[in-house]
Amino acid sequence: MSRAGRIARRGFLIGSAAVLGGVAFGAWRYGRPLPDPFMGDLPQGQSALNPYVLIDGEGVTLIAPRADKGQGSRWMQAALIAEELDVDPATARIEAGPVSAAYYNTSVLGESLPFRPTDRGWLAEAARGAVDVPSRLLGFQITGGSSSAPDSFEKLRLAGAVARETLKQAAALREGLDRKDLSTADGAVILPDGRAIPYTQLATEAAQIDPIDQVVLRDKSQWRWLGRKMRRGDIVAKSTGTQVYGADLRLPDMLYASVRAVPQGGRITSLDSADAEQMRGVRRVLQIGEAVAVIAETSWHAMQALQAVDLQWAAPDTAGNQDQIWDSLTQALDQGDVDSRLRNDGDVEAALADGQPVTAEYRVPFLAHAPLEPMNATVRVDADRCEIWTGTQVPDFVVSHVADLTGLPQDAITLHNQMMGGSFGRRLELDFIMQAVRIAAEMPGQPIQMIWSRAEDFTHDQPRPAQIARGRGLADKTGIRALDLAVASPSVTASWFGRVWMAPPGPDNTITAGAWDQPFAIPDYRVTGHRAAETVPVSSWRSVGASANGFFHGSFMDELFDAAGIDPLQGLIDACDDRVSRLVLEELRELSGWTGRDLRPGRGRGVAFCLSFGVPCAEVVEVTETPQGIRLDRAFAVADIGTVLDPVNAEAQLSGGMLFGLGHAMNCELTYRDHMPQQTNYHAYQAMRLYQAPQVQVRLLENGPVRGLGEPGVPPAAPALANAIHAATGMRVRELPMTRQLRFA
Amino acid sequence: MQVTVNGQTHDIDADPQMPLLWALREVLNLTGTKYGCGIAQCGACTVHVDGMAVRSCQLRLGDLNGEVTTIEGLGQPQALHAVQAAWIDHQVAQCGYCQSGQVMSAAALLMLNASPTDQDIDRAMSGNLCRCATYPRIRAAVHDAARRLAGS
Amino acid sequence: MRWAALLLALAAPAGAEVMPSVVAPPEPGSVSITDGLAAWARVYEVVSHPRCANCHTGSDHRPMWSGPEYDNAGPHGMNIIAGESRMGIETLPCATCHVTASTLDSAPHAAPNAMIDWRLAPVEMEWFGLTSAQVCAQMSDPERNGDRDWIELARHLQEDAAHGGFVAWGFQPGGDRQPAPHGLQSHIDDVLKWGAAGQPCPE
């Protein structure tokens, strides 16, 4: 039977359970059991809870429930458990864990609250605590919002510590000793006489006793793995081609499939597949919803046959051309309907009426996620069960939607979450998985791997929305006096929730995330969100609202500093009203050797800051104007994530986030014509490539709360580059991608 | 038809129009070589044919003339190629999906040019797209691999 | 190095002609200067077309991406530099992506392929961005045209096209790409008219 411990930390309980041949340690919450992921697979009479640690005769298994899209979260989660458990994470087996509402994510919804992330007052903290409630109700097992680190930081270490102390207790009982005289090391309990009893030999005994719940987490000064240079457990496999991603899964007698869908919201009016059906290797041509699917011997045969299908469709009744979409955004700004105004300090209108405001309008385009592994899912549907292998950030939603689609009960659906070849938010969507289930349902018992062509991936993404912002402001020698920013965007939150569950009522705070919540004291300061009509479906793209608002806010602050003749980095430091953020800016000044924005003729540097997902991040970019175009020479980034759990990986995330932001700002856009993006592959979406990548230096600070770093490196990159180009050339880039106006070397 | 991959000759029944990539991944189940774009824009499918880097999504089976080496044949977790060892020491991979192609391109470059400059690396490796932007570590790892190969 | 000779040496072995044509030179002097200049103007329309000029670039060894398939003309993406070898062998061979194939066809937006090893034309045969007069002068100059008279220029086109080389590819580029204008036979006939008129060049 499960034995729930009595420690309640932030509303969860660590307990233990007997499992076949061993013991599991994990978390209960509020004493209210949620569906138990291991119950189904365990022999009768045995029970388990949502485990983080499984120990049996074979060894130690660490369970990392947050999906890994490449950001290394699986490894980080394992290291958190291993640190307290005294197991070398390199020797442990690491598994993703089954789908369970028990692995709920308390951090991801915190971003949507109307409290500035730097606001650590009682009201804000209380509200963050209350977010627990909706996320519990929803039972989210979501990977997103850079939430894995804060969500896991305490929970997983507690699980490791409870497991360690309980194993010690089991050893103490066996040997007739006192637990406090025992210690642990390298997966074993060490007795006072020096003998070591491996955990694997204590597992069944540990399962019989009440878990030891009075544990004290170790101070970071005692850490052996966390905070030190670790090697991620997946890197050898990823360097040798032996890492199995979803698309690499091979089941006996598996067939392949691919699809061609009409534009989202469109409707098939006619479909002629006679030629495709005659093609070599083709098994079936099907219509599944508003798409045609080919099942074939290989995905190449399937993709070839899809091109031979004559597919006619009727357009959705939304705007499907880029000009109309820009018009809808302009209209949202002009009409003045306010969706949110979370920042409204002083009296902006009065202040601006008093002077000659600086004004600017900015535009950012639709952006595709385009992770390198195309969307895919492998599915086998039988009469009474359905098995799915895919990489997803939302396993709970997959199971519930597949249950609805197939009519099977949720416990008849098994989801094996796969290592993902990137996501950037793309795998928050269910579209491709549902297609794969529909296809497999047509051939019961037959495993089928459905994989999209890259063209399908580009033309059926739910992109980061195009957005427009207008700034008005005043600055003098003392700094920015007034800043008014209005942002128009369709609601990513409503669009996505509308697809996976139901659109929530009320304003969408992500429309101004990364702008309204910035730690600056400006006497008259206002940020307004205007919700534009949804034209094409949109979704979360790495750093979400801040991906655009970082550019708007960071660019406009630079324009105001420039107008007042203020050094932009000094201006940011002087305006900053948050200690942790100010330290980031000061560290960046030192790291980048900042001496001002002008370097010498034809060279310049820019700086920008954005606080997103609770992480203050500031970046400097240096550029040179060359005959071949603008060259990025060096880039610097500093961020504060409270505690650096894995320095090697954290540096990679910050560097990668910054370069990801730079590459898209330079080179990328989706433009719609007839409801489809005109960009169908990477030839028209070059992003960042090696030759355009500047030299990078990053530094991480540890002054704030524990935060994740998957996204915060992105938002400051575009404005830092735009500001650098202005410093070098005098040209103000207010529209992305920058290649609309200039060329890069 | 016969194809020789990683020293092993296979008799496969496949359409000569099928690109090598699909024969590797879906006929021979050698999945280390990745599909990313299908049009020679991402480099994830890079293999060697008689030692030269080739985007296997472009090479029809009927046009294959030479012995193929894939990432699995370059080195194994227990017997790493110098490039793979450097990739691990520099912890290059994030999502890792492009890295088979990156490693194969780097290995091919080092066969052409034993001590490439940053400029050489930028020229040889910019056809390999990394959406996670692991580029600074790729540069460092190529230099490191060159030193390892020179020392061996 | 005699690049042109190497180019032909590497061509696919003789077999069925991929794109057959006839070289029927008119008598020298039988074509008027006016008609010769008109023929040259059509020749220039071919050689300045992106299908041809994109790979006839200068001493920076950079192929170009230009033409109706591109929003903006610019250097080949991915930092491609073919090097002094003009085949990329210093860093990344052209043939890594532009594989040598048994067909001229390729998918839209894919790396196009020909039936010989992909490469840039010799640097002295630079055409990209040059005027009609400049290209005409180059093509008339044995030092810069592979040491060919006008009949040999026409035979070079015929031979390359027969082997599925770049001349054939330019007129039949596949993948929904816009071909070079006029077609192979007209192009050969125009080169011969221009030659028979005494290779006149515009001002």
PDB file of N, CA, C and O in Angstrom, chain C residues 127-177:
ATOM      1  N   TRP C 127      30.071  36.446 -65.832  1.00  0.00           N
ATOM      2  CA  TRP C 127      28.973  37.093 -66.542  1.00  0.00           C
ATOM      3  C   TRP C 127      28.073  37.875 -65.605  1.00  0.00           C
ATOM      4  O   TRP C 127      27.463  38.849 -66.002  1.00  0.00           O
ATOM      5  N   PHE C 128      27.969  37.423 -64.358  1.00  0.00           N
ATOM      6  CA  PHE C 128      26.921  37.967 -63.486  1.00  0.00           C
ATOM      7  C   PHE C 128      27.074  39.477 -63.336  1.00  0.00           C
ATOM      8  O   PHE C 128      28.131  39.978 -62.939  1.00  0.00           O
ATOM      9  N   GLY C 129      26.019  40.193 -63.648  1.00  0.00           N
ATOM     10  CA  GLY C 129      25.998  41.646 -63.452  1.00  0.00           C
ATOM     11  C   GLY C 129      26.777  42.420 -64.493  1.00  0.00           C
ATOM     12  O   GLY C 129      26.859  43.642 -64.418  1.00  0.00           O
ATOM     13  N   LEU C 130      27.386  41.719 -65.462  1.00  0.00           N
ATOM     14  CA  LEU C 130      28.159  42.438 -66.467  1.00  0.00           C
ATOM     15  C   LEU C 130      27.267  42.847 -67.636  1.00  0.00           C
ATOM     16  O   LEU C 130      26.242  42.228 -67.913  1.00  0.00           O
ATOM     17  N   THR C 131      27.724  43.889 -68.374  1.00  0.00           N
ATOM     18  CA  THR C 131      26.941  44.410 -69.501  1.00  0.00           C
ATOM     19  C   THR C 131      27.111  43.505 -70.719  1.00  0.00           C
ATOM     20  O   THR C 131      28.020  42.666 -70.785  1.00  0.00           O
ATOM     21  N   SER C 132      26.252  43.736 -71.672  1.00  0.00           N
ATOM     22  CA  SER C 132      26.311  42.995 -72.930  1.00  0.00           C
ATOM     23  C   SER C 132      27.682  43.170 -73.591  1.00  0.00           C
ATOM     24  O   SER C 132      28.282  42.203 -74.068  1.00  0.00           O
ATOM     25  N   ALA C 133      28.181  44.398 -73.600  1.00  0.00           N
ATOM     26  CA  ALA C 133      29.476  44.664 -74.221  1.00  0.00           C
ATOM     27  C   ALA C 133      30.595  43.918 -73.498  1.00  0.00           C
ATOM     28  O   ALA C 133      31.501  43.343 -74.120  1.00  0.00           O
ATOM     29  N   GLN C 134      30.519  43.897 -72.170  1.00  0.00           N
ATOM     30  CA  GLN C 134      31.574  43.227 -71.399  1.00  0.00           C
ATOM     31  C   GLN C 134      31.570  41.715 -71.657  1.00  0.00           C
ATOM     32  O   GLN C 134      32.625  41.105 -71.848  1.00  0.00           O
ATOM     33  N   VAL C 135      30.381  41.136 -71.672  1.00  0.00           N
ATOM     34  CA  VAL C 135      30.313  39.689 -71.891  1.00  0.00           C
ATOM     35  C   VAL C 135      30.733  39.363 -73.323  1.00  0.00           C
ATOM     36  O   VAL C 135      31.435  38.377 -73.577  1.00  0.00           O
ATOM     37  N   CYS C 136      30.341  40.225 -74.271  1.00  0.00           N
ATOM     38  CA  CYS C 136      30.702  40.002 -75.674  1.00  0.00           C
ATOM     39  C   CYS C 136      32.226  40.031 -75.850  1.00  0.00           C
ATOM     40  O   CYS C 136      32.799  39.176 -76.525  1.00  0.00           O
ATOM     41  N   ALA C 137      32.845  40.981 -75.178  1.00  0.00           N
ATOM     42  CA  ALA C 137      34.305  41.084 -75.264  1.00  0.00           C
ATOM     43  C   ALA C 137      34.959  39.829 -74.678  1.00  0.00           C
ATOM     44  O   ALA C 137      35.913  39.280 -75.239  1.00  0.00           O
ATOM     45  N   GLN C 138      34.424  39.384 -73.560  1.00  0.00           N
ATOM     46  CA  GLN C 138      34.971  38.169 -72.934  1.00  0.00           C
ATOM     47  C   GLN C 138      34.816  36.965 -73.861  1.00  0.00           C
ATOM     48  O   GLN C 138      35.738  36.170 -74.054  1.00  0.00           O
ATOM     49  N   MET C 139      33.631  36.875 -74.466  1.00  0.00           N
ATOM     50  CA  MET C 139      33.370  35.675 -75.259  1.00  0.00           C
ATOM     51  C   MET C 139      34.145  35.674 -76.574  1.00  0.00           C
ATOM     52  O   MET C 139      34.346  34.621 -77.185  1.00  0.00           O
ATOM     53  N   SER C 140      34.602  36.853 -76.970  1.00  0.00           N
ATOM     54  CA  SER C 140      35.384  36.934 -78.204  1.00  0.00           C
ATOM     55  C   SER C 140      36.873  36.738 -77.938  1.00  0.00           C
ATOM     56  O   SER C 140      37.663  36.637 -78.891  1.00  0.00           O
ATOM     57  N   ASP C 141      37.243  36.697 -76.694  1.00  0.00           N
ATOM     58  CA  ASP C 141      38.665  36.711 -76.335  1.00  0.00           C
ATOM     59  C   ASP C 141      39.125  35.283 -75.997  1.00  0.00           C
ATOM     60  O   ASP C 141      38.711  34.720 -74.993  1.00  0.00           O
ATOM     61  N   PRO C 142      39.990  34.696 -76.854  1.00  0.00           N
ATOM     62  CA  PRO C 142      40.423  33.308 -76.607  1.00  0.00           C
ATOM     63  C   PRO C 142      41.064  33.120 -75.225  1.00  0.00           C
ATOM     64  O   PRO C 142      40.963  32.036 -74.645  1.00  0.00           O
ATOM     65  N   GLU C 143      41.652  34.188 -74.706  1.00  0.00           N
ATOM     66  CA  GLU C 143      42.250  34.105 -73.369  1.00  0.00           C
ATOM     67  C   GLU C 143      41.180  33.887 -72.299  1.00  0.00           C
ATOM     68  O   GLU C 143      41.464  33.409 -71.205  1.00  0.00           O
ATOM     69  N   ARG C 144      39.959  34.299 -72.600  1.00  0.00           N
ATOM     70  CA  ARG C 144      38.906  34.253 -71.584  1.00  0.00           C
ATOM     71  C   ARG C 144      37.710  33.398 -72.010  1.00  0.00           C
ATOM     72  O   ARG C 144      36.681  33.421 -71.342  1.00  0.00           O
ATOM     73  N   ASN C 145      37.824  32.699 -73.133  1.00  0.00           N
ATOM     74  CA  ASN C 145      36.678  31.882 -73.543  1.00  0.00           C
ATOM     75  C   ASN C 145      37.050  30.419 -73.731  1.00  0.00           C
ATOM     76  O   ASN C 145      36.334  29.676 -74.411  1.00  0.00           O
ATOM     77  N   GLY C 146      38.148  30.006 -73.126  1.00  0.00           N
ATOM     78  CA  GLY C 146      38.558  28.616 -73.265  1.00  0.00           C
ATOM     79  C   GLY C 146      39.259  28.369 -74.596  1.00  0.00           C
ATOM     80  O   GLY C 146      39.275  27.238 -75.081  1.00  0.00           O
ATOM     81  N   ASP C 147      39.843  29.418 -75.152  1.00  0.00           N
ATOM     82  CA  ASP C 147      40.613  29.313 -76.400  1.00  0.00           C
ATOM     83  C   ASP C 147      39.758  28.749 -77.539  1.00  0.00           C
ATOM     84  O   ASP C 147      40.142  27.783 -78.192  1.00  0.00           O
ATOM     85  N   ARG C 148      38.605  29.374 -77.742  1.00  0.00           N
ATOM     86  CA  ARG C 148      37.684  28.851 -78.753  1.00  0.00           C
ATOM     87  C   ARG C 148      37.373  29.927 -79.790  1.00  0.00           C
ATOM     88  O   ARG C 148      37.192  31.099 -79.440  1.00  0.00           O
ATOM     89  N   ASP C 149      37.273  29.499 -81.018  1.00  0.00           N
ATOM     90  CA  ASP C 149      36.659  30.383 -82.008  1.00  0.00           C
ATOM     91  C   ASP C 149      35.147  30.201 -81.926  1.00  0.00           C
ATOM     92  O   ASP C 149      34.645  29.415 -81.123  1.00  0.00           O
ATOM     93  N   TRP C 150      34.427  30.929 -82.792  1.00  0.00           N
ATOM     94  CA  TRP C 150      32.968  30.935 -82.636  1.00  0.00           C
ATOM     95  C   TRP C 150      32.330  29.588 -82.933  1.00  0.00           C
ATOM     96  O   TRP C 150      31.323  29.207 -82.347  1.00  0.00           O
ATOM     97  N   ILE C 151      32.935  28.841 -83.845  1.00  0.00           N
ATOM     98  CA  ILE C 151      32.385  27.507 -84.141  1.00  0.00           C
ATOM     99  C   ILE C 151      32.631  26.579 -82.943  1.00  0.00           C
ATOM    100  O   ILE C 151      31.764  25.796 -82.554  1.00  0.00           O
ATOM    101  N   GLU C 152      33.824  26.728 -82.374  1.00  0.00           N
ATOM    102  CA  GLU C 152      34.126  25.887 -81.199  1.00  0.00           C
ATOM    103  C   GLU C 152      33.232  26.248 -80.010  1.00  0.00           C
ATOM    104  O   GLU C 152      32.863  25.378 -79.220  1.00  0.00           O
ATOM    105  N   LEU C 153      32.874  27.526 -79.913  1.00  0.00           N
ATOM    106  CA  LEU C 153      31.917  27.911 -78.844  1.00  0.00           C
ATOM    107  C   LEU C 153      30.590  27.179 -79.041  1.00  0.00           C
ATOM    108  O   LEU C 153      30.010  26.637 -78.096  1.00  0.00           O
ATOM    109  N   ALA C 154      30.128  27.151 -80.268  1.00  0.00           N
ATOM    110  CA  ALA C 154      28.856  26.480 -80.548  1.00  0.00           C
ATOM    111  C   ALA C 154      28.976  24.977 -80.276  1.00  0.00           C
ATOM    112  O   ALA C 154      28.068  24.348 -79.721  1.00  0.00           O
ATOM    113  N   ARG C 155      30.100  24.400 -80.688  1.00  0.00           N
ATOM    114  CA  ARG C 155      30.293  22.958 -80.451  1.00  0.00           C
ATOM    115  C   ARG C 155      30.364  22.658 -78.947  1.00  0.00           C
ATOM    116  O   ARG C 155      29.915  21.607 -78.494  1.00  0.00           O
ATOM    117  N   HIS C 156      30.942  23.601 -78.223  1.00  0.00           N
ATOM    118  CA  HIS C 156      31.011  23.421 -76.756  1.00  0.00           C
ATOM    119  C   HIS C 156      29.600  23.349 -76.165  1.00  0.00           C
ATOM    120  O   HIS C 156      29.304  22.494 -75.329  1.00  0.00           O
ATOM    121  N   LEU C 157      28.739  24.235 -76.636  1.00  0.00           N
ATOM    122  CA  LEU C 157      27.349  24.211 -76.150  1.00  0.00           C
ATOM    123  C   LEU C 157      26.686  22.887 -76.506  1.00  0.00           C
ATOM    124  O   LEU C 157      26.013  22.258 -75.679  1.00  0.00           O
ATOM    125  N   GLN C 158      26.894  22.467 -77.741  1.00  0.00           N
ATOM    126  CA  GLN C 158      26.283  21.221 -78.214  1.00  0.00           C
ATOM    127  C   GLN C 158      26.749  20.031 -77.369  1.00  0.00           C
ATOM    128  O   GLN C 158      25.947  19.199 -76.932  1.00  0.00           O
ATOM    129  N   GLU C 159      28.050  19.991 -77.162  1.00  0.00           N
ATOM    130  CA  GLU C 159      28.630  18.837 -76.471  1.00  0.00           C
ATOM    131  C   GLU C 159      28.188  18.777 -75.011  1.00  0.00           C
ATOM    132  O   GLU C 159      27.811  17.729 -74.489  1.00  0.00           O
ATOM    133  N   ASP C 160      28.223  19.950 -74.359  1.00  0.00           N
ATOM    134  CA  ASP C 160      27.801  19.995 -72.949  1.00  0.00           C
ATOM    135  C   ASP C 160      26.350  19.553 -72.807  1.00  0.00           C
ATOM    136  O   ASP C 160      26.006  18.739 -71.953  1.00  0.00           O
ATOM    137  N   ALA C 161      25.509  20.073 -73.699  1.00  0.00           N
ATOM    138  CA  ALA C 161      24.082  19.746 -73.608  1.00  0.00           C
ATOM    139  C   ALA C 161      23.844  18.266 -73.877  1.00  0.00           C
ATOM    140  O   ALA C 161      23.001  17.626 -73.254  1.00  0.00           O
ATOM    141  N   ALA C 162      24.611  17.716 -74.797  1.00  0.00           N
ATOM    142  CA  ALA C 162      24.459  16.302 -75.123  1.00  0.00           C
ATOM    143  C   ALA C 162      24.763  15.423 -73.920  1.00  0.00           C
ATOM    144  O   ALA C 162      24.200  14.349 -73.750  1.00  0.00           O
ATOM    145  N   HIS C 163      25.661  15.889 -73.072  1.00  0.00           N
ATOM    146  CA  HIS C 163      26.056  15.125 -71.884  1.00  0.00           C
ATOM    147  C   HIS C 163      25.248  15.477 -70.643  1.00  0.00           C
ATOM    148  O   HIS C 163      25.562  15.026 -69.553  1.00  0.00           O
ATOM    149  N   GLY C 164      24.238  16.309 -70.791  1.00  0.00           N
ATOM    150  CA  GLY C 164      23.446  16.682 -69.606  1.00  0.00           C
ATOM    151  C   GLY C 164      24.214  17.598 -68.675  1.00  0.00           C
ATOM    152  O   GLY C 164      24.052  17.527 -67.454  1.00  0.00           O
ATOM    153  N   GLY C 165      25.044  18.463 -69.265  1.00  0.00           N
ATOM    154  CA  GLY C 165      25.809  19.421 -68.456  1.00  0.00           C
ATOM    155  C   GLY C 165      24.987  20.657 -68.150  1.00  0.00           C
ATOM    156  O   GLY C 165      23.753  20.661 -68.246  1.00  0.00           O
ATOM    157  N   PHE C 166      25.693  21.727 -67.823  1.00  0.00           N
ATOM    158  CA  PHE C 166      25.004  22.926 -67.329  1.00  0.00           C
ATOM    159  C   PHE C 166      24.245  23.656 -68.416  1.00  0.00           C
ATOM    160  O   PHE C 166      23.295  24.372 -68.136  1.00  0.00           O
ATOM    161  N   VAL C 167      24.692  23.518 -69.686  1.00  0.00           N
ATOM    162  CA  VAL C 167      23.948  24.138 -70.773  1.00  0.00           C
ATOM    163  C   VAL C 167      22.575  23.482 -70.876  1.00  0.00           C
ATOM    164  O   VAL C 167      21.542  24.157 -70.943  1.00  0.00           O
ATOM    165  N   ALA C 168      22.574  22.165 -70.834  1.00  0.00           N
ATOM    166  CA  ALA C 168      21.294  21.453 -70.875  1.00  0.00           C
ATOM    167  C   ALA C 168      20.442  21.845 -69.676  1.00  0.00           C
ATOM    168  O   ALA C 168      19.247  22.135 -69.800  1.00  0.00           O
ATOM    169  N   TRP C 169      21.065  21.874 -68.501  1.00  0.00           N
ATOM    170  CA  TRP C 169      20.314  22.205 -67.292  1.00  0.00           C
ATOM    171  C   TRP C 169      19.693  23.598 -67.381  1.00  0.00           C
ATOM    172  O   TRP C 169      18.544  23.822 -66.992  1.00  0.00           O
ATOM    173  N   GLY C 170      20.448  24.557 -67.928  1.00  0.00           N
ATOM    174  CA  GLY C 170      19.948  25.928 -68.011  1.00  0.00           C
ATOM    175  C   GLY C 170      18.684  26.030 -68.844  1.00  0.00           C
ATOM    176  O   GLY C 170      17.799  26.832 -68.549  1.00  0.00           O
ATOM    177  N   PHE C 171      18.594  25.183 -69.855  1.00  0.00           N
ATOM    178  CA  PHE C 171      17.393  25.212 -70.693  1.00  0.00           C
ATOM    179  C   PHE C 171      16.296  24.286 -70.185  1.00  0.00           C
ATOM    180  O   PHE C 171      15.163  24.351 -70.637  1.00  0.00           O
ATOM    181  N   GLN C 172      16.655  23.424 -69.245  1.00  0.00           N
ATOM    182  CA  GLN C 172      15.667  22.454 -68.741  1.00  0.00           C
ATOM    183  C   GLN C 172      15.953  22.229 -67.258  1.00  0.00           C
ATOM    184  O   GLN C 172      16.396  21.162 -66.839  1.00  0.00           O
ATOM    185  N   PRO C 173      15.721  23.252 -66.450  1.00  0.00           N
ATOM    186  CA  PRO C 173      16.222  23.196 -65.067  1.00  0.00           C
ATOM    187  C   PRO C 173      15.341  22.408 -64.096  1.00  0.00           C
ATOM    188  O   PRO C 173      15.760  22.173 -62.973  1.00  0.00           O
ATOM    189  N   GLY C 174      14.146  22.027 -64.512  1.00  0.00           N
ATOM    190  CA  GLY C 174      13.291  21.212 -63.635  1.00  0.00           C
ATOM    191  C   GLY C 174      12.816  21.980 -62.418  1.00  0.00           C
ATOM    192  O   GLY C 174      13.125  23.169 -62.227  1.00  0.00           O
ATOM    193  N   GLY C 175      12.041  21.301 -61.604  1.00  0.00           N
ATOM    194  CA  GLY C 175      11.613  21.867 -60.323  1.00  0.00           C
ATOM    195  C   GLY C 175      10.858  23.185 -60.450  1.00  0.00           C
ATOM    196  O   GLY C 175      10.978  24.033 -59.559  1.00  0.00           O
ATOM    197  N   ASP C 176      10.104  23.381 -61.499  1.00  0.00           N
ATOM    198  CA  ASP C 176       9.338  24.617 -61.712  1.00  0.00           C
ATOM    199  C   ASP C 176      10.219  25.857 -61.841  1.00  0.00           C
ATOM    200  O   ASP C 176       9.742  26.977 -61.686  1.00  0.00           O
ATOM    201  N   ARG C 177      11.511  25.652 -62.096  1.00  0.00           N
ATOM    202  CA  ARG C 177      12.387  26.822 -62.271  1.00  0.00           C
ATOM    203  C   ARG C 177      12.209  27.378 -63.679  1.00  0.00           C
ATOM    204  O   ARG C 177      12.017  26.626 -64.633  1.00  0.00           O
TER     205      ARG C 177
END
